[in-house]
Short mmCIF file of C-alpha atoms in Angstrom, two decimals:
data_model
loop_
_atom_site.label_atom_id
_atom_site.label_comp_id
_atom_site.label_asym_id
_atom_site.label_seq_id
_atom_site.Cartn_x
_atom_site.Cartn_y
_atom_site.Cartn_z
CA MET A 61 122.86 88.27 98.38
CA LYS A 62 122.42 91.99 99.13
CA GLY A 63 119.15 91.82 101.05
CA ARG A 64 115.44 91.04 100.80
CA THR A 65 112.57 92.77 99.06
CA TYR A 66 109.14 93.54 100.53
CA THR A 67 107.90 90.00 99.77
CA GLY A 68 110.82 88.44 101.65
CA ALA A 69 112.53 87.23 98.46
CA PRO A 70 116.31 87.65 98.33
CA TYR A 71 117.88 89.94 95.78
CA TYR A 72 121.42 90.06 94.49
CA LYS A 73 123.88 92.64 93.19
CA ALA A 74 126.90 92.07 90.98
CA THR A 75 130.17 92.68 92.83
CA THR A 76 131.68 94.99 90.18
CA ARG A 77 128.68 96.55 88.40
CA ASN A 78 125.19 97.86 89.10
CA GLU A 79 123.38 94.77 87.86
CA TYR A 80 120.72 92.96 89.90
CA ILE A 81 118.74 89.72 90.13
CA TYR A 82 115.42 89.86 91.97
CA TRP A 83 111.94 88.32 92.12
CA ASP A 84 108.95 90.45 91.09
CA PRO A 85 105.35 89.19 91.45
CA ASP A 86 104.09 91.67 88.83
CA CYS A 87 106.77 93.61 86.92
CA GLY A 88 104.20 95.78 85.08
CA GLY A 89 102.40 96.77 88.27
CA GLY A 90 98.90 96.18 86.87
CA GLY A 91 97.95 93.49 89.38
CA ASP A 92 97.66 90.70 86.83
CA GLY A 93 101.31 90.05 85.94
CA GLN A 94 103.39 86.87 85.96
CA GLN A 95 105.62 86.14 88.93
CA ARG A 96 109.25 85.90 87.77
CA TRP A 97 112.93 86.28 88.47
CA ILE A 98 114.49 89.25 86.68
CA ILE A 99 117.99 90.31 85.68
CA ASP A 100 118.12 94.10 85.34
CA ASP A 101 120.31 97.19 85.78
CA SER A 102 117.78 98.85 88.09
CA GLU A 103 118.03 98.20 91.81
CA PRO A 104 114.70 96.90 93.15
CA ASP A 105 112.75 99.09 95.54
CA ILE A 106 112.46 96.90 98.65
CA THR A 107 109.47 98.92 99.91
CA LYS A 108 107.27 98.01 96.93
CA LEU A 109 105.14 94.89 96.52
CA ARG A 110 105.20 94.87 92.68
CA ASP A 111 106.89 96.64 89.76
CA LEU A 112 110.06 96.85 91.83
CA ASP A 113 111.98 98.97 89.32
CA GLY A 114 109.12 101.48 89.15
CA ASP A 115 108.99 101.84 85.36
CA GLY A 116 105.39 100.63 84.97
CA GLN A 117 106.39 98.02 82.42
CA CYS A 118 108.29 94.76 82.12
CA ASN A 119 111.62 95.99 80.79
CA TYR A 120 114.70 93.98 81.76
CA TYR A 121 117.67 91.96 80.46
CA ALA A 122 116.26 88.52 81.19
CA ARG A 123 113.41 86.78 83.01
CA PHE A 124 112.52 83.37 84.39
CA ASP A 125 108.86 82.79 85.26
CA SER A 126 108.60 81.14 88.68
CA LEU A 127 106.31 80.92 91.69
CA ASP A 128 109.30 80.01 93.86
CA LYS A 129 110.71 83.20 95.36
CA SER A 130 113.16 81.51 97.77
CA LYS A 131 116.05 81.75 95.30
CA PRO A 132 116.62 81.90 91.52
CA PRO A 133 117.12 78.55 89.77
CA ALA A 134 120.65 77.12 89.71
CA THR A 135 120.31 76.16 86.04
CA ALA A 136 117.40 77.08 83.78
CA PHE A 137 116.41 78.53 80.41
CA TRP A 138 115.78 82.26 80.79
CA LYS A 139 114.06 84.49 78.25
CA MET A 140 116.62 87.12 77.24
CA ASN A 141 116.72 90.12 74.95
CA CYS A 142 119.67 89.43 72.66
CA GLY A 143 119.12 92.32 70.23
CA GLY A 144 116.45 90.72 68.06
CA THR A 145 112.73 91.31 67.83
CA LYS A 146 111.88 88.33 70.02
CA ALA A 147 113.23 87.12 73.33
CA GLU A 148 115.53 84.12 73.07
CA SER A 149 115.80 81.18 75.49
CA ARG A 150 119.28 81.03 76.99
CA LEU A 151 120.61 78.47 79.46
CA ILE A 152 121.87 80.39 82.49
CA THR A 153 123.73 78.84 85.43
CA LEU A 154 123.95 80.55 88.81
CA ALA A 155 126.54 78.96 91.09
CA ASP A 156 126.66 79.25 94.87
CA ILE A 157 129.92 80.75 96.09
CA THR A 158 131.60 80.79 99.46
CA THR A 159 131.39 84.11 101.30
CA THR A 160 134.38 85.02 103.46
CA LEU A 161 134.65 88.00 105.81
CA THR A 162 138.09 88.75 107.30
CA THR A 163 138.68 91.29 110.06
CA THR A 164 142.14 92.25 111.37
CA THR A 165 142.71 94.18 114.60
CA VAL A 166 146.15 95.50 115.60
CA THR A 167 146.75 96.67 119.19
CA THR A 168 150.07 98.13 120.37
CA THR A 169 150.76 98.79 124.07
CA SER A 170 153.87 100.53 125.45
CA THR A 171 154.79 100.49 129.15
CA THR A 172 157.73 102.33 130.78
CA VAL A 173 159.17 100.67 133.91
CA SER A 174 161.39 102.84 136.17
CA THR A 175 163.83 101.33 138.72
CA THR A 176 165.37 103.40 141.58
CA THR A 177 168.12 102.11 143.94
CA ILE A 178 169.11 103.87 147.18
CA SER A 179 172.14 102.86 149.36
CA SER A 180 173.47 103.01 152.12
CA THR A 181 173.80 103.98 155.83
CA ARG A 182 176.88 102.97 157.90
CA THR A 183 177.13 103.44 161.69
CA THR A 184 180.33 103.18 163.82
CA THR A 185 180.54 103.43 167.61
CA SER A 186 181.41 107.10 167.52
CA THR A 187 180.36 108.40 164.21
CA THR A 188 177.43 107.89 161.96
CA VAL A 189 178.25 108.24 158.32
CA SER A 190 175.45 108.29 155.84
CA SER A 191 175.97 108.11 152.13
CA THR A 192 173.20 107.93 149.65
CA THR A 193 173.60 106.85 146.08
CA THR A 194 170.61 107.14 143.79
CA SER A 195 170.49 105.47 140.40
CA SER A 196 167.57 105.31 138.02
CA SER A 197 166.97 103.29 134.92
CA SER A 198 164.03 102.98 132.55
CA LYS A 199 163.02 100.13 130.28
CA THR A 200 160.22 100.30 127.74
CA ALA A 201 158.18 97.16 127.15
CA THR A 202 156.19 97.12 123.90
CA SER A 203 153.51 94.54 123.11
CA THR A 204 151.83 94.27 119.69
CA THR A 205 148.77 92.02 119.28
CA ILE A 206 147.33 91.20 115.85
CA THR A 207 143.99 89.39 115.76
CA THR A 208 142.60 88.13 112.45
CA SER A 209 139.06 86.67 112.33
CA THR A 210 137.68 84.95 109.23
CA ILE A 211 134.02 83.91 108.86
CA THR A 212 133.24 81.57 105.98
CA HIS A 213 129.65 80.64 105.02
CA THR A 214 129.25 77.64 102.73
CA GLY A 215 126.61 74.95 102.34
CA THR A 216 125.09 74.06 105.72
CA SER A 217 127.95 75.22 107.92
CA SER A 218 129.74 78.36 108.96
CA THR A 219 133.41 78.29 109.97
CA ILE A 220 134.96 80.93 112.19
CA SER A 221 138.77 81.02 112.36
CA SER A 222 140.59 83.38 114.72
CA THR A 223 144.37 83.85 114.84
CA THR A 224 145.99 85.96 117.56
CA SER A 225 149.69 86.81 117.31
CA THR A 226 151.36 88.68 120.19
CA THR A 227 154.91 90.04 119.96
CA SER A 228 156.55 91.53 123.06
CA TYR A 229 159.78 93.56 123.13
CA THR A 230 161.59 94.32 126.41
CA GLY A 231 165.10 95.72 126.04
CA THR A 232 166.89 93.23 123.83
CA SER A 233 164.37 90.43 124.42
CA THR A 234 161.66 89.47 121.91
CA THR A 235 158.80 87.04 122.62
CA ARG A 236 156.27 85.98 119.97
CA THR A 237 153.14 83.92 120.67
CA THR A 238 150.61 82.75 118.06
CA VAL A 239 147.27 81.10 118.87
CA THR A 240 144.85 79.86 116.19
CA THR A 241 141.30 78.66 116.93
CA THR A 242 138.75 77.29 114.45
CA THR A 243 135.04 76.81 115.16
CA THR A 244 132.48 75.21 112.81
CA LEU A 245 128.87 76.28 113.34
CA MET A 246 125.61 74.83 112.03
CA VAL A 247 123.68 76.84 109.42
CA LEU A 248 119.95 76.45 108.70
CA ARG A 249 117.91 77.80 105.77
CA LEU A 250 114.17 78.16 106.35
CA THR A 251 111.63 77.36 103.60
CA GLY A 252 107.97 76.30 103.41
CA VAL A 253 106.54 78.96 105.75
CA CYS A 254 102.83 79.80 105.37
CA PRO A 255 101.87 83.04 103.54
CA TYR A 256 101.04 84.81 106.83
CA LYS A 257 104.73 84.66 107.83
CA GLU A 258 106.20 84.42 104.35
CA PHE A 259 108.94 86.95 105.16
CA LEU A 260 110.67 84.10 107.03
CA ASN A 261 111.10 82.04 103.85
CA GLY A 262 114.68 81.87 102.69
CA LEU A 263 116.23 83.30 105.86
CA THR A 264 119.62 81.86 106.84
CA PHE A 265 120.15 81.06 110.53
CA VAL A 266 123.65 80.64 111.98
CA GLU A 267 124.36 78.89 115.29
CA GLN A 268 125.10 81.42 118.05
CA GLY A 269 125.73 79.22 121.07
CA TYR A 270 123.86 77.20 123.68
CA THR A 271 121.03 78.03 126.10
CA ALA A 272 121.00 76.97 129.77
CA SER A 273 119.44 73.63 128.77
CA GLY A 274 122.41 72.87 126.49
CA ALA A 275 120.37 73.27 123.30
CA ARG A 276 121.72 75.21 120.34
CA TYR A 277 120.10 78.49 119.33
CA PHE A 278 120.32 80.30 116.01
CA ALA A 279 120.07 83.88 114.72
CA SER A 280 119.22 85.00 111.19
CA VAL A 281 121.95 86.86 109.30
CA GLU A 282 119.36 88.93 107.41
CA ALA A 283 116.92 89.96 110.16
CA GLU A 284 116.37 89.85 113.92
CA GLN A 285 114.77 86.40 113.94
CA TYR A 286 115.75 83.41 116.08
CA ILE A 287 115.30 79.64 116.40
CA TYR A 288 115.65 78.02 119.83
CA TYR A 289 114.40 75.15 122.00
CA ASP A 290 112.25 75.92 125.06
CA TYR A 291 111.27 73.45 127.81
CA ASP A 292 108.27 75.54 128.85
CA CYS A 293 107.54 78.59 126.69
CA ASN A 294 104.84 80.05 128.98
CA GLY A 295 106.92 79.60 132.14
CA GLY A 296 104.14 77.90 134.09
CA GLY A 297 106.09 74.73 134.81
CA ASN A 298 103.72 72.42 132.91
CA GLY A 299 104.34 73.51 129.31
CA LYS A 300 105.25 71.35 126.38
CA LYS A 301 108.85 71.09 125.20
CA ARG A 302 109.26 72.63 121.75
#
């Protein structure tokens, strides 16, 4: 999914080409069109309510008439222009895929340690003899830290894996430490919202952590929207838990 259009419906872009799938309530823009999912080479204008490709007509590769704008159907017969005079019905399958984001950070730190030795003073009963010997040595300690974080969204969960590998060099000594942590978070998808707040439909919320009460709270990956539990939302001390 690339983002959401003005109606709150998700739209999608092919990973290697400028091809799109989006929902348009009226592709001709006349105000009396059929709501449908569209496959087209024109990116939809997310600021427009209808006729999202701005051509004033219903011109596209394929369409699927649907009142459901939450997502295109997984498997359905779409009307497609296959080069003939009439549109043909073609069975199209859209499969959910796992989305993985990997970030690698490399940090290298060098520290020079200097050592100075001074010796010595010797006193006899008649003569004081002082001799001073100064010797200096330097050692460079180098530490390299590589942190790789992978976030995987699939189904109703989100998995975050973080691997930190630290390698330290001091003189002829080498120390390597590797720590791997994996966290699985809950993911929620919101549907069934009333038309007044229809932009919330289809939003995906990922668990962010816990509030002071110990309840989970969630943030949308597409917009600044949140889901959380509150003991007393008006703060008066006698509110209802919700």
